[in-house]
Tab-separated table of C-alpha atoms and ligand atoms in Angstrom:
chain	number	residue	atom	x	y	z
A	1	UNK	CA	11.756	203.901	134.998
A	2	UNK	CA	12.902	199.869	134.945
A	3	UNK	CA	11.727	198.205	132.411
A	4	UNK	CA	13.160	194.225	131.766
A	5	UNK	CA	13.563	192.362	128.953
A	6	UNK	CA	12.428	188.661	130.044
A	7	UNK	CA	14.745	186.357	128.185
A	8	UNK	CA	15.654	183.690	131.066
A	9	UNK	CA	19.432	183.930	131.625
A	10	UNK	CA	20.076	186.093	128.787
A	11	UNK	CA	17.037	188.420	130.579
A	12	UNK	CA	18.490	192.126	130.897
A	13	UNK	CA	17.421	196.019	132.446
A	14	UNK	CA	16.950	198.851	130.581
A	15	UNK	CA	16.407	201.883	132.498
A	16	UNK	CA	15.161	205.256	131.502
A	17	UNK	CA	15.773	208.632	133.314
A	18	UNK	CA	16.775	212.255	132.809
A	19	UNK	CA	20.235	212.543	134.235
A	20	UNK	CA	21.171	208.600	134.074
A	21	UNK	CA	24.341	209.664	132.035
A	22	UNK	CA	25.664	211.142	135.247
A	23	UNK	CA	24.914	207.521	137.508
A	24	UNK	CA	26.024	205.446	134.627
A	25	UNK	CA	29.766	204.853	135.617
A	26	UNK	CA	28.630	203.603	139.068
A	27	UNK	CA	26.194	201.113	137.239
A	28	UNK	CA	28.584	200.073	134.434
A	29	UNK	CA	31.584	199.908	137.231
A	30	UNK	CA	28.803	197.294	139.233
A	31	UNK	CA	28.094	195.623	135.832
A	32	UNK	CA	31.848	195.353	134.832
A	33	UNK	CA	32.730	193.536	138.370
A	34	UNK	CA	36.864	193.752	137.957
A	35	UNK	CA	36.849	193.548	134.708
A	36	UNK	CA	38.157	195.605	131.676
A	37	UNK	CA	36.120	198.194	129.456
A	38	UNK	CA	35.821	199.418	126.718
A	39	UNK	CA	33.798	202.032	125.385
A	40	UNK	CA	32.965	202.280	121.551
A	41	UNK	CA	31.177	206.145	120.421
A	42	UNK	CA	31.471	208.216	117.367
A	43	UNK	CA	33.565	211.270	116.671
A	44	UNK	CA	30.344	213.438	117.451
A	45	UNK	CA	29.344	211.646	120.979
A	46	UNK	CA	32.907	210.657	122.565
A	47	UNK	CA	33.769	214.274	123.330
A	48	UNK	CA	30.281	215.393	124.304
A	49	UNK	CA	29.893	212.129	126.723
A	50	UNK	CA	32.495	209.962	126.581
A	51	UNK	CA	35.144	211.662	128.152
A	52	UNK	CA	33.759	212.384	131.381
A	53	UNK	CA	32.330	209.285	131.339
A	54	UNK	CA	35.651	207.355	130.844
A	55	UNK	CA	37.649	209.870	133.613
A	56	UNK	CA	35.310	208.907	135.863
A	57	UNK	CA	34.957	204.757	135.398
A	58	UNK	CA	39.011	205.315	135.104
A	59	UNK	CA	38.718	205.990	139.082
A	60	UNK	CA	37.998	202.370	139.433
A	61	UNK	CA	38.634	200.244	136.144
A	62	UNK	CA	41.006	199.685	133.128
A	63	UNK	CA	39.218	201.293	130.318
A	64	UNK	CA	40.021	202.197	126.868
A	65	UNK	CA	38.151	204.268	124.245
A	66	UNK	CA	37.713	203.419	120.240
A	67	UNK	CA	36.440	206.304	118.695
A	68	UNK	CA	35.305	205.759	114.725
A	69	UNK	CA	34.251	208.965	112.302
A	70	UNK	CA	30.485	209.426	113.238
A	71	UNK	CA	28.075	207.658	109.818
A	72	UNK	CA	26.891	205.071	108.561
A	73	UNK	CA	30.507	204.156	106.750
A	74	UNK	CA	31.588	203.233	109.735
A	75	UNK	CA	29.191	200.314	110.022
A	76	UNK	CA	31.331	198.660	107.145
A	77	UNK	CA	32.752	195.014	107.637
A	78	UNK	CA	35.911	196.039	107.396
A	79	UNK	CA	36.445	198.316	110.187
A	80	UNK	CA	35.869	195.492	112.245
A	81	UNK	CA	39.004	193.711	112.362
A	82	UNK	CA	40.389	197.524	113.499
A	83	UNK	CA	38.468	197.564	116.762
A	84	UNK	CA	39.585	193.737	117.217
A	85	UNK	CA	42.702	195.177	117.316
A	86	UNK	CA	42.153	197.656	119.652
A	87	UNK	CA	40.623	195.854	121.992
A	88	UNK	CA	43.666	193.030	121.675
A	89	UNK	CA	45.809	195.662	122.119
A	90	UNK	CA	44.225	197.159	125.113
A	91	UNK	CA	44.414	193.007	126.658
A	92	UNK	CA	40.404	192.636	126.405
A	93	UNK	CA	39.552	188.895	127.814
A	94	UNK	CA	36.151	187.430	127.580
A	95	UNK	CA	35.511	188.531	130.666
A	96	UNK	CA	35.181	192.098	129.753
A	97	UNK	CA	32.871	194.561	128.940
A	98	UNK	CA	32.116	196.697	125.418
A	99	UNK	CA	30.051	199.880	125.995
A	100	UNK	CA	28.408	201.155	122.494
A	101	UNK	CA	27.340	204.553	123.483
A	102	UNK	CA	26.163	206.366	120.734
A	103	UNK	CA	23.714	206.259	118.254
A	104	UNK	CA	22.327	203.044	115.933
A	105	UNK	CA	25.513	202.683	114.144
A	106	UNK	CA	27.279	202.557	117.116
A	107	UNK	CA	25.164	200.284	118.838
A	108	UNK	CA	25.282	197.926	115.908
A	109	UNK	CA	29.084	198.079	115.175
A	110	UNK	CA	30.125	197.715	118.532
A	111	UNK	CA	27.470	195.006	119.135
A	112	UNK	CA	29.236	192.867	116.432
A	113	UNK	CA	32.236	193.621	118.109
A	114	UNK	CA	30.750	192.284	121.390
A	115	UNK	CA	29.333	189.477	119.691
A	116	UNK	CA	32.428	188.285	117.925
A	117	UNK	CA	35.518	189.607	119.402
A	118	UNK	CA	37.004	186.306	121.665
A	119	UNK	CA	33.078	184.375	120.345
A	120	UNK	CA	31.919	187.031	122.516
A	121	UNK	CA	31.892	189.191	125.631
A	122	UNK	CA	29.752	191.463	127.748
A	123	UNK	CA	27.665	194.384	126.160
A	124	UNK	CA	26.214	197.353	127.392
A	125	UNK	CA	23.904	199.550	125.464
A	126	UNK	CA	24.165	203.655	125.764
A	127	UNK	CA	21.623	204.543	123.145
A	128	UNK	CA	21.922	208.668	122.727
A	129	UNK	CA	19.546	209.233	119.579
A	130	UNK	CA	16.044	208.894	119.397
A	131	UNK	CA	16.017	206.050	116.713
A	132	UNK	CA	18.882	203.949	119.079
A	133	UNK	CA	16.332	204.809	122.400
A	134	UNK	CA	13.723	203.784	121.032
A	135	UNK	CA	14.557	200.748	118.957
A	136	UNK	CA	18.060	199.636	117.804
A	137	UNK	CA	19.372	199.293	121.825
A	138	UNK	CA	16.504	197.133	122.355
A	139	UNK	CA	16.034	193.704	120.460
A	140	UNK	CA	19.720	192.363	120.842
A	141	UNK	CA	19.919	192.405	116.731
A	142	UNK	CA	23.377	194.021	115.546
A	143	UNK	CA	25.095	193.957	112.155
A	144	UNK	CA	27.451	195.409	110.014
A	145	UNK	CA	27.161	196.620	105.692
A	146	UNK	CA	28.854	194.728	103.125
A	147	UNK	CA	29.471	196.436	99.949
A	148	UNK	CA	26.673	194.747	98.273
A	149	UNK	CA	24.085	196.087	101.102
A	150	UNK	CA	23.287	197.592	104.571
A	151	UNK	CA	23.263	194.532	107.178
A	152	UNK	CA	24.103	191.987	105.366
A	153	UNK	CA	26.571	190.491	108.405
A	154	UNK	CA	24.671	190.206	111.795
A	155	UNK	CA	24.369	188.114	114.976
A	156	UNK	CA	22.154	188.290	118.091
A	157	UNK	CA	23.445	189.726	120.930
A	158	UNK	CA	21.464	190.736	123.996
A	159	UNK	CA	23.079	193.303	126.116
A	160	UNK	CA	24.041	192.881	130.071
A	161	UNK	CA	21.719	196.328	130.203
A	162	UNK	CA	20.651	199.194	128.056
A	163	UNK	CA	21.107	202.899	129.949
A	164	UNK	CA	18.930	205.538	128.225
A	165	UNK	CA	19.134	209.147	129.449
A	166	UNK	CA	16.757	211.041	127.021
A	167	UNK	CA	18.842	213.972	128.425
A	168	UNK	CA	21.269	213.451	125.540
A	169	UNK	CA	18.565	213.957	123.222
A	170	UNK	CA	19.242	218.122	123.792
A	171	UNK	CA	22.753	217.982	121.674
A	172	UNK	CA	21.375	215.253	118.964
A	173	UNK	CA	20.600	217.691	115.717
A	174	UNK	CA	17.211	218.457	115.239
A	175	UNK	CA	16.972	216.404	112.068
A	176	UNK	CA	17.721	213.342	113.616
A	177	UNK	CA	14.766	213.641	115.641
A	178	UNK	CA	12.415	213.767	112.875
A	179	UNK	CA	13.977	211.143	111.994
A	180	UNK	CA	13.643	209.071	115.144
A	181	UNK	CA	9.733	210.253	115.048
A	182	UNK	CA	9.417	208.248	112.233
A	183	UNK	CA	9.754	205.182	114.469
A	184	UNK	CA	7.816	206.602	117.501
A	185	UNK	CA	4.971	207.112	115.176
A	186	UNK	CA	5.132	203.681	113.767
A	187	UNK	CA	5.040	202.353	117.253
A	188	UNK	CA	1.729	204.281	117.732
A	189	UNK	CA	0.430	203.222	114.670
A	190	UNK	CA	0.987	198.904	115.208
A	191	UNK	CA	0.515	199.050	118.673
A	192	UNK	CA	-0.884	201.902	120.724
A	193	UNK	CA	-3.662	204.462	119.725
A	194	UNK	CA	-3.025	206.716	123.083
A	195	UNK	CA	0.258	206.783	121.747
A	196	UNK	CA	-0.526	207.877	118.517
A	197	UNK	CA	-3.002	210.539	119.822
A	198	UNK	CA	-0.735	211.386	122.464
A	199	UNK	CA	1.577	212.114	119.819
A	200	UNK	CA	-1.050	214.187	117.441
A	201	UNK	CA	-1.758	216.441	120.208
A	202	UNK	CA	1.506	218.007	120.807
A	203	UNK	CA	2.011	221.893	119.514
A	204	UNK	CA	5.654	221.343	118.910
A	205	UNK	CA	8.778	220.028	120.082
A	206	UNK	CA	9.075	221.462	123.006
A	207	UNK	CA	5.964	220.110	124.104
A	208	UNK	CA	7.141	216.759	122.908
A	209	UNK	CA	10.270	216.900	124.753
A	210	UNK	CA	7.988	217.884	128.371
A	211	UNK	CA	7.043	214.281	128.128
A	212	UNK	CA	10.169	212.606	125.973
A	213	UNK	CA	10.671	209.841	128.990
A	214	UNK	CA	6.942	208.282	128.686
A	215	UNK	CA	7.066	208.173	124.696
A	216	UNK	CA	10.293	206.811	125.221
A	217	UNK	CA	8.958	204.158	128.012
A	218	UNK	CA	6.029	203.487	125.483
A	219	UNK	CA	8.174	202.562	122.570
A	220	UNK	CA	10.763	200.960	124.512
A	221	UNK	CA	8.100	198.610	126.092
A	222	UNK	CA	5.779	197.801	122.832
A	223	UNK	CA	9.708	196.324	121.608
A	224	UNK	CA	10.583	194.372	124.362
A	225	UNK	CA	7.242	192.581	124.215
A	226	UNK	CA	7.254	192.030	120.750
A	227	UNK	CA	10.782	190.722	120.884
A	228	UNK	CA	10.400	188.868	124.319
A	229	UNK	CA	7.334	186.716	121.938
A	230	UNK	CA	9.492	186.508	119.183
A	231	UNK	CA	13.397	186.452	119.598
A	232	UNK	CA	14.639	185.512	116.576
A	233	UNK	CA	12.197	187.322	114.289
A	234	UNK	CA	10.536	184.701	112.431
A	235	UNK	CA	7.165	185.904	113.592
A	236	UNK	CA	5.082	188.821	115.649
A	237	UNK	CA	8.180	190.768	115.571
A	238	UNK	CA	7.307	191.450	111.576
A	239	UNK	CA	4.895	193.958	113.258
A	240	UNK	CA	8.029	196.423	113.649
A	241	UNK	CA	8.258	196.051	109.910
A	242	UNK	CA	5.245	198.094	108.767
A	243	UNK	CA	6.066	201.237	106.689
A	244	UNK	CA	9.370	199.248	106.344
A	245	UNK	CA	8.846	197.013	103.061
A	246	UNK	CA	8.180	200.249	101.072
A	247	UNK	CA	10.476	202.533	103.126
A	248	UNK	CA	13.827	200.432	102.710
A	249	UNK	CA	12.876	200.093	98.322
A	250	UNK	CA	12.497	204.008	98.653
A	251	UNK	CA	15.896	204.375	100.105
A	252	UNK	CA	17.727	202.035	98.113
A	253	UNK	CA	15.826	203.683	95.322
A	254	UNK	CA	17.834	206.727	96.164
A	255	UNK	CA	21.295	205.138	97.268
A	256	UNK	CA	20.776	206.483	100.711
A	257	UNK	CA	20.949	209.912	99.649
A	258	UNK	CA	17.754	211.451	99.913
A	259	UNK	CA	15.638	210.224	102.537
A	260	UNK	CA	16.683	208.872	106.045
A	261	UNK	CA	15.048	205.571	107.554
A	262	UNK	CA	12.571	207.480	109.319
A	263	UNK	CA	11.841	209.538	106.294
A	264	UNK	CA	11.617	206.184	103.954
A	265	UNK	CA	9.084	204.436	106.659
A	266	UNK	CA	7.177	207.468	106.843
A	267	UNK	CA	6.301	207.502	102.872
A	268	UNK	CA	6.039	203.371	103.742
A	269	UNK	CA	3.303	204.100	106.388
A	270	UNK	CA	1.505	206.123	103.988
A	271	UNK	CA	1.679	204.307	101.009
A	272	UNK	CA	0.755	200.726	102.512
A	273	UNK	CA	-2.247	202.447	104.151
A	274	UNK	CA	-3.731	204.046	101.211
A	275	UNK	CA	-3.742	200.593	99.684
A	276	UNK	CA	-5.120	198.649	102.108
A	277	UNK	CA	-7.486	200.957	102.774
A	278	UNK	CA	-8.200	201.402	98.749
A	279	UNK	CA	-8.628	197.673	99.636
A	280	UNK	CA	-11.472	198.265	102.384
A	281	UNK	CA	-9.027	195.857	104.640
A	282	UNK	CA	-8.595	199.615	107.167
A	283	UNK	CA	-10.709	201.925	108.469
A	284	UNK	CA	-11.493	204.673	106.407
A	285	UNK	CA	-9.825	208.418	107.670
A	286	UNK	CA	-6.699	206.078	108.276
A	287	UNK	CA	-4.198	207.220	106.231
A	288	UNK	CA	-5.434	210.637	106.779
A	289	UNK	CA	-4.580	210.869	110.329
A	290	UNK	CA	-1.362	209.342	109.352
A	291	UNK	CA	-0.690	211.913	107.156
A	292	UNK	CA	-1.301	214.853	109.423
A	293	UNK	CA	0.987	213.360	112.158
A	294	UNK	CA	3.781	212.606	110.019
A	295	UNK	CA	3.453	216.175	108.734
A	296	UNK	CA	3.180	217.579	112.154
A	297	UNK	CA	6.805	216.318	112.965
A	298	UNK	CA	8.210	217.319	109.437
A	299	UNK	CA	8.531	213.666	107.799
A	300	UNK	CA	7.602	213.049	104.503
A	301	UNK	CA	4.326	212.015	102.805
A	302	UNK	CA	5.406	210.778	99.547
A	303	UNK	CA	8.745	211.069	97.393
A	304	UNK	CA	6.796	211.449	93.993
A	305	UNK	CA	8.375	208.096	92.323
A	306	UNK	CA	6.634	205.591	90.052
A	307	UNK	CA	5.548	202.624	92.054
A	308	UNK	CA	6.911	200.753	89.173
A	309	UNK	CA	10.441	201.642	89.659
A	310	UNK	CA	10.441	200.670	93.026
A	311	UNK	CA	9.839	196.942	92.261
A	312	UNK	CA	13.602	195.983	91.569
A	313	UNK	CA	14.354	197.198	94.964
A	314	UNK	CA	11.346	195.441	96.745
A	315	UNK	CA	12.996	192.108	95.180
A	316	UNK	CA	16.056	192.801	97.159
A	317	UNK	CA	13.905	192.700	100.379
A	318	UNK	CA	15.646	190.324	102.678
A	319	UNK	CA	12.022	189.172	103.536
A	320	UNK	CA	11.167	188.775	99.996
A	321	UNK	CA	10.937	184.492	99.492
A	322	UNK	CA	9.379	183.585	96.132
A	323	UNK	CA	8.171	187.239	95.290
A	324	UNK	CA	5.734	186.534	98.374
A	325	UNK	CA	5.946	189.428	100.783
A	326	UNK	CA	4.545	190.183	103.834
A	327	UNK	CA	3.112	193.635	104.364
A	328	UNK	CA	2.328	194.715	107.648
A	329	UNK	CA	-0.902	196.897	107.877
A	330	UNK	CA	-3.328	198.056	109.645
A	331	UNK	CA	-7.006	197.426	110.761
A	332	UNK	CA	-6.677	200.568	112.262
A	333	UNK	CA	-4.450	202.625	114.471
A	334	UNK	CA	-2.841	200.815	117.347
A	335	UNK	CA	-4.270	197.355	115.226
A	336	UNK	CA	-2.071	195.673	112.505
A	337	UNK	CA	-2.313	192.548	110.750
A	338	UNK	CA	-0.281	190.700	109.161
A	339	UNK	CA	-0.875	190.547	104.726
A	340	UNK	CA	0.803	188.083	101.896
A	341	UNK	CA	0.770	189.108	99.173
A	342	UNK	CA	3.361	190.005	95.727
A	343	UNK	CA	5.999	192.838	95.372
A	344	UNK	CA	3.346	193.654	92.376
A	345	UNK	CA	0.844	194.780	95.324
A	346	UNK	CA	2.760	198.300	95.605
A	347	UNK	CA	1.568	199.321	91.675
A	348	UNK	CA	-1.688	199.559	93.610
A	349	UNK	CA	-0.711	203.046	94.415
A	350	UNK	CA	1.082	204.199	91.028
A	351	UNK	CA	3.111	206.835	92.914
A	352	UNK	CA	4.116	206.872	95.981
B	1	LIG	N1	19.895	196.801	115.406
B	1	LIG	C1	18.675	197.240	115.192
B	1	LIG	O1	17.689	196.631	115.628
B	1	LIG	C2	18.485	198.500	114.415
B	1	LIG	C3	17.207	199.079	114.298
B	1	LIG	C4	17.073	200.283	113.611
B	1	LIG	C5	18.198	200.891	113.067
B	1	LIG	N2	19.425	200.311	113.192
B	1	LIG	C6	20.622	200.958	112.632
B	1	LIG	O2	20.807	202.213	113.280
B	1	LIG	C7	21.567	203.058	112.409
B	1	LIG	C8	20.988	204.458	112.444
B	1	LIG	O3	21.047	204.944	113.756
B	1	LIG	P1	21.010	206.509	114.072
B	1	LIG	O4	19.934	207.133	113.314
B	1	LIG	O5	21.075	206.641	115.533
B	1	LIG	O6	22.342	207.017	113.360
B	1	LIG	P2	23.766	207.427	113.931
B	1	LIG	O7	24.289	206.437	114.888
B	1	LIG	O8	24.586	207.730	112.735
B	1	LIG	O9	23.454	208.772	114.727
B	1	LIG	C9	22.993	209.900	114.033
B	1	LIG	C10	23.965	211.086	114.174
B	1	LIG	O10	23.774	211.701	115.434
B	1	LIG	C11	24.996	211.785	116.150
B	1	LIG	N3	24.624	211.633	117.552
B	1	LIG	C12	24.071	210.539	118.143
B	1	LIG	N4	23.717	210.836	119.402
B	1	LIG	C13	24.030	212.149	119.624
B	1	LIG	C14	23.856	213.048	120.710
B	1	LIG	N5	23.244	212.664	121.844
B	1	LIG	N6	24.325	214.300	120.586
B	1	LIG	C15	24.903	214.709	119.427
B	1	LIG	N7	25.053	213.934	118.352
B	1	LIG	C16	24.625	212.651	118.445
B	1	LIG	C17	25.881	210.713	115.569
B	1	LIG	O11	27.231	211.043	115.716
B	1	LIG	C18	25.438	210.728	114.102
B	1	LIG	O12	26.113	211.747	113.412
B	1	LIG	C19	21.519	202.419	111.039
B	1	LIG	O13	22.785	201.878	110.754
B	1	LIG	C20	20.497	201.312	111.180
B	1	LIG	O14	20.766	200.208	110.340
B	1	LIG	C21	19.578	199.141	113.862
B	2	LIG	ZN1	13.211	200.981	111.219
């Protein structure tokens, strides 16, 4: 499956198929022209992919490999100036090519690489978890954490292409899938009923895996025309944000250490719906089938915390301008809109 993201000159593929990992070094070699490469992975992903897949580019190209301990810490700020070494000492010009294969923290570090290093050279995108398929490859936002927060330093940077082999989804560990489904869900949830039924309907993850390539396709393609309306996220793309307003304050609430992203937007998704629809602004049964999805895949329904002590942490909301927010619900599944109001709107629900 071809999909493209239609940005004019900056427009680029993304292509989804069981088995791509094992084309990819003819398609990056193409991509590359006689350039350099180099490919940026994780500690867990370099040995399980990277190798063959830098013996076999080595037939044709210069390529070196930067390999980081696998984590978030390794999204810091100041790892970067390490892989600007690397790459000076492996003669990178601005001709050449960075390949972030690996998850999101991967994509994102080695995207700021790409987007810095030199003011900038080519970037391809080898998403290989679910989360990174399905939404962190696609949207040409990368960043790096500062000690005072996750993402604080970012840039846009579109990639040349994004190569997604849902293959590689066999060796990810199961609870990064859950935590990837968090995402898929919302997808379903803002954009795409079937989807969301689709989803519902599954026994288990086998089942889910029988037809990983067209939830991947679905997600992938609800992103790229969200992003293709709204590039620089002053907009529609806010859509992507529901579950996310209450799901980031639950995470911070916990320094990271109890719930994943997928997790936190999960308890999000669920929280935001039982107020609006406490509000009479959703369909009734909403949240309910919410619920029993989330559960279905293992997320989370609620972490049992005072809506009241999640209020600092909503302040720190990047979105947050004059304590006005803007919550992202929905009419019903597969139908958001768009909602302004205070960070005092979550005390609605007093836990969540
Ligand atoms: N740029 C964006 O638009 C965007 C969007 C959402 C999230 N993000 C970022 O993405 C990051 C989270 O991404 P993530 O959940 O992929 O985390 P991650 O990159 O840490 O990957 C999760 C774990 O799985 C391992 N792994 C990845 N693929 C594997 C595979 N195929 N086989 C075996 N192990 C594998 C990794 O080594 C890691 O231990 C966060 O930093 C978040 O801020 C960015
Ligand atoms: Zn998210």
């Amino acid at each position: 499956m071809k999909l493209t993201v239609n940005l004019g000159k900056d427009s680029y593929p993304i292509l989804i198929e069981q088995g791509l990992m094992a084309r990819t070094p003819g398609l990056i070699a193409e991509a590359a022209g006689t350039g350099k490469i180099a490919i940026v992975s994780d500690d867990n992903v370099f040995p399980i992919y990277g190798d063959a897949l830098k013996q076999a580019i080595a037939k044709t190209h210069t390529v070196i490999d930067i390999v980081v301990p696998h984590g978030e810490t390794s999204k810091r700020f100041d790892i970067l100036p390490e892989l600007y070494s690397a790459l000076l000492e492996g003669h990178m010009t601005r001709t050449d090519t960075i390949i972030a294969l690996g998850g999101g923290v991967i994509g994102d570090l080695a995207g700021m690489a790409a987007a810095t290093y030199l003011r900038g050279v080519n970037l391809i995108q080898i998403p290989t978890s679910l989360l990174a398929q399905v939404d962190s490859s696609v949207g040409g936002k990368v960043a790096v954490d500062l000690a005072e927060g996750k993402n604080l330093a970012g840039a846009f940077k579109h990639p040349r292409m994004v190569l997604i082999d849902p293959l590689t989804l066999k060796t990810l560990d199961p609870r990064f899938i859950t935590d990837g489904m968090g995402e898929v869900i919302k997808y379903g949830c803002i954009k795409d009923v079937n989807l969301f039924d689709q989803l519902a309907g599954y026994d288990n993850f086998d089942d889910l895996f029988q037809n990983i390539d067209e939830i991947i396709t679905r997600c992938v393609d609800i992103k790229r025309d969200v992003v293709e309306k709204d590039l620089y996220d002053f907009g529609d793309r806010l859509c992507l944000n529901f579950g996310h307003t209450i799901g980031h304050a639950i995470e911070q609430y916990y320094h990271y250490e109890r719930y994943s992203h997928g997790e936190g937007v999960a308890i999000g998704m669920r929280a935001i719906t039982d107020i609006s629809e406490k509000r009479g602004l959703t369909a009734p049964g909403t949240s309910a089938r919410i619920q029993d999805v989330l559960s279905h895949y293992g997320l989370p329904l609620a972490a049992g915390v005072k809506s009241e002590l999640l209020l600092d942490a909503i302040s720190r909301d990047k979105k947050n301008i004059h304590n006005n927010l803007t919550y992202v619900i929905l009419k019903s599944i597969g139908d958001y809109d768009l909602l302004k109001d205070s960070r005092e709107m979550i005390l609605e629900k007093e836990v969540i």
